[in-house]
């Protein structure tokens, strides 16, 4: 038996896991750029939807890596974000659409912050 190889591969495995969480956290941190989106327009909505889709993809990856930690976020937080997007799309007036856009942004920001914080707990 070669214990030095066992230790090396054990350390390497831990490093790979840590780097995986860091990579996903980096993706989430880049999405925080939506914080500056304050006005509803088609361009800003497209940015929000793109960020929403990237968040959805990343949180699914994290859920698959660590189901106990990320399943609730995947289920509850992602649904809140989806509901926010739907509210913007279904708004009947410009004023309601603007208000719902801010709510959508804030819900997505909270979901991103929560996921980022959770990934930090694994490193």
Coordinates of C-alpha atoms in Angstrom, one line a residue:
X1 CA 0.0 0.0 0.0
X2 CA 1.2 3.4 -0.8
X3 CA -0.2 5.9 1.7
X4 CA 1.5 8.9 0.1
X5 CA -0.7 8.3 -3.1
X6 CA -3.8 7.9 -0.9
X7 CA -3.1 11.2 0.8
X8 CA -2.2 12.9 -2.5
X9 CA -5.4 11.8 -4.2
X10 CA -7.5 12.6 -1.1
X11 CA -6.1 16.1 -1.0
X12 CA -6.5 16.4 -4.8
X13 CA -10.2 15.3 -4.5
X14 CA -10.9 17.9 -1.8
X15 CA -9.2 20.6 -3.9
X16 CA -11.4 19.7 -6.9
X17 CA -14.5 19.9 -4.8
X18 CA -13.5 23.3 -3.3
X19 CA -12.7 24.6 -6.8
X20 CA -16.0 23.4 -8.1
X21 CA -17.9 25.4 -5.5
X22 CA -15.6 28.4 -6.2
X23 CA -16.3 28.2 -9.9
X24 CA -20.1 28.1 -9.3
X25 CA -19.9 30.9 -6.8
X26 CA -17.9 33.0 -9.4
X27 CA -20.7 32.5 -11.9
X28 CA -23.3 33.7 -9.3
X29 CA -21.2 36.7 -8.3
X30 CA -21.0 37.8 -12.0
X31 CA -24.8 37.9 -12.1
X32 CA -24.9 40.4 -9.3
X33 CA -24.5 43.1 -12.0
X34 CA -28.3 43.3 -12.1
X35 CA -28.2 45.4 -8.9
X36 CA -28.0 48.5 -11.1
X37 CA -31.1 47.8 -13.1
X38 CA -33.6 50.2 -11.8
X39 CA -35.8 51.0 -14.9
X40 CA -37.9 48.6 -16.8
X41 CA -37.2 48.4 -20.5
X42 CA -36.8 45.6 -23.0
X43 CA -33.0 45.7 -22.7
X44 CA -33.0 45.5 -18.9
X45 CA -35.6 42.8 -18.9
X46 CA -33.5 40.8 -21.3
X47 CA -30.5 41.2 -19.0
X48 CA -32.6 40.1 -16.0
X49 CA -34.0 37.0 -17.9
X50 CA -30.5 36.0 -18.9
X51 CA -29.3 36.3 -15.3
X52 CA -32.3 34.4 -14.2
X53 CA -31.6 31.5 -16.6
X54 CA -27.9 31.4 -15.6
X55 CA -28.9 31.4 -11.9
X56 CA -31.3 28.6 -12.6
X57 CA -28.6 26.5 -14.3
X58 CA -26.0 27.1 -11.6
X59 CA -28.4 26.4 -8.7
X60 CA -29.3 23.1 -10.4
X61 CA -25.6 22.2 -10.6
X62 CA -25.2 23.0 -7.0
X63 CA -28.3 21.0 -6.0
X64 CA -26.9 18.0 -7.8
X65 CA -23.5 18.4 -6.0
X66 CA -25.0 19.0 -2.6
X67 CA -28.7 18.2 -2.4
X68 CA -29.1 18.7 1.3
X69 CA -27.9 22.3 1.1
X70 CA -29.3 23.5 -2.2
X71 CA -32.6 21.6 -2.9
X72 CA -34.7 24.1 -0.9
X73 CA -33.0 27.0 -2.8
X74 CA -33.7 25.2 -6.0
X75 CA -37.3 24.6 -5.2
X76 CA -38.4 27.7 -3.2
X77 CA -36.0 30.5 -4.3
X78 CA -36.1 29.6 -8.0
X79 CA -39.9 29.5 -7.9
X80 CA -40.0 33.0 -6.3
X81 CA -37.8 34.2 -9.1
X82 CA -40.0 32.6 -11.7
X83 CA -43.1 34.2 -10.2
X84 CA -41.3 37.6 -10.3
X85 CA -40.6 37.2 -14.0
X86 CA -44.2 36.1 -14.6
X87 CA -45.5 39.2 -12.8
X88 CA -43.5 41.5 -15.0
X89 CA -44.7 39.8 -18.1
X90 CA -48.4 39.9 -17.0
X91 CA -48.4 43.5 -15.8
X92 CA -51.2 45.5 -17.3
X93 CA -49.8 49.0 -16.9
X94 CA -46.4 50.6 -17.2
X95 CA -46.5 51.6 -13.5
X96 CA -47.3 48.1 -12.4
X97 CA -44.7 46.7 -14.8
X98 CA -42.0 49.0 -13.3
X99 CA -42.9 48.0 -9.8
X100 CA -42.9 44.3 -10.6
X101 CA -39.6 44.7 -12.4
X102 CA -38.0 46.0 -9.2
X103 CA -39.6 43.2 -7.2
X104 CA -38.2 40.7 -9.7
X105 CA -34.8 42.2 -9.5
X106 CA -34.8 42.2 -5.7
X107 CA -36.0 38.6 -5.5
X108 CA -33.3 37.5 -7.9
X109 CA -30.7 39.4 -6.0
X110 CA -31.7 37.8 -2.7
X111 CA -31.6 34.3 -4.3
X112 CA -28.1 35.0 -5.7
X113 CA -26.9 36.3 -2.3
X114 CA -28.3 33.3 -0.5
X115 CA -26.6 30.9 -3.0
X116 CA -23.3 32.7 -2.8
X117 CA -23.3 32.6 0.9
X118 CA -24.2 28.9 0.9
X119 CA -21.2 28.1 -1.5
X120 CA -18.9 29.9 0.9
X121 CA -19.8 27.5 3.7
X122 CA -18.4 24.6 1.7
X123 CA -15.0 26.1 1.2

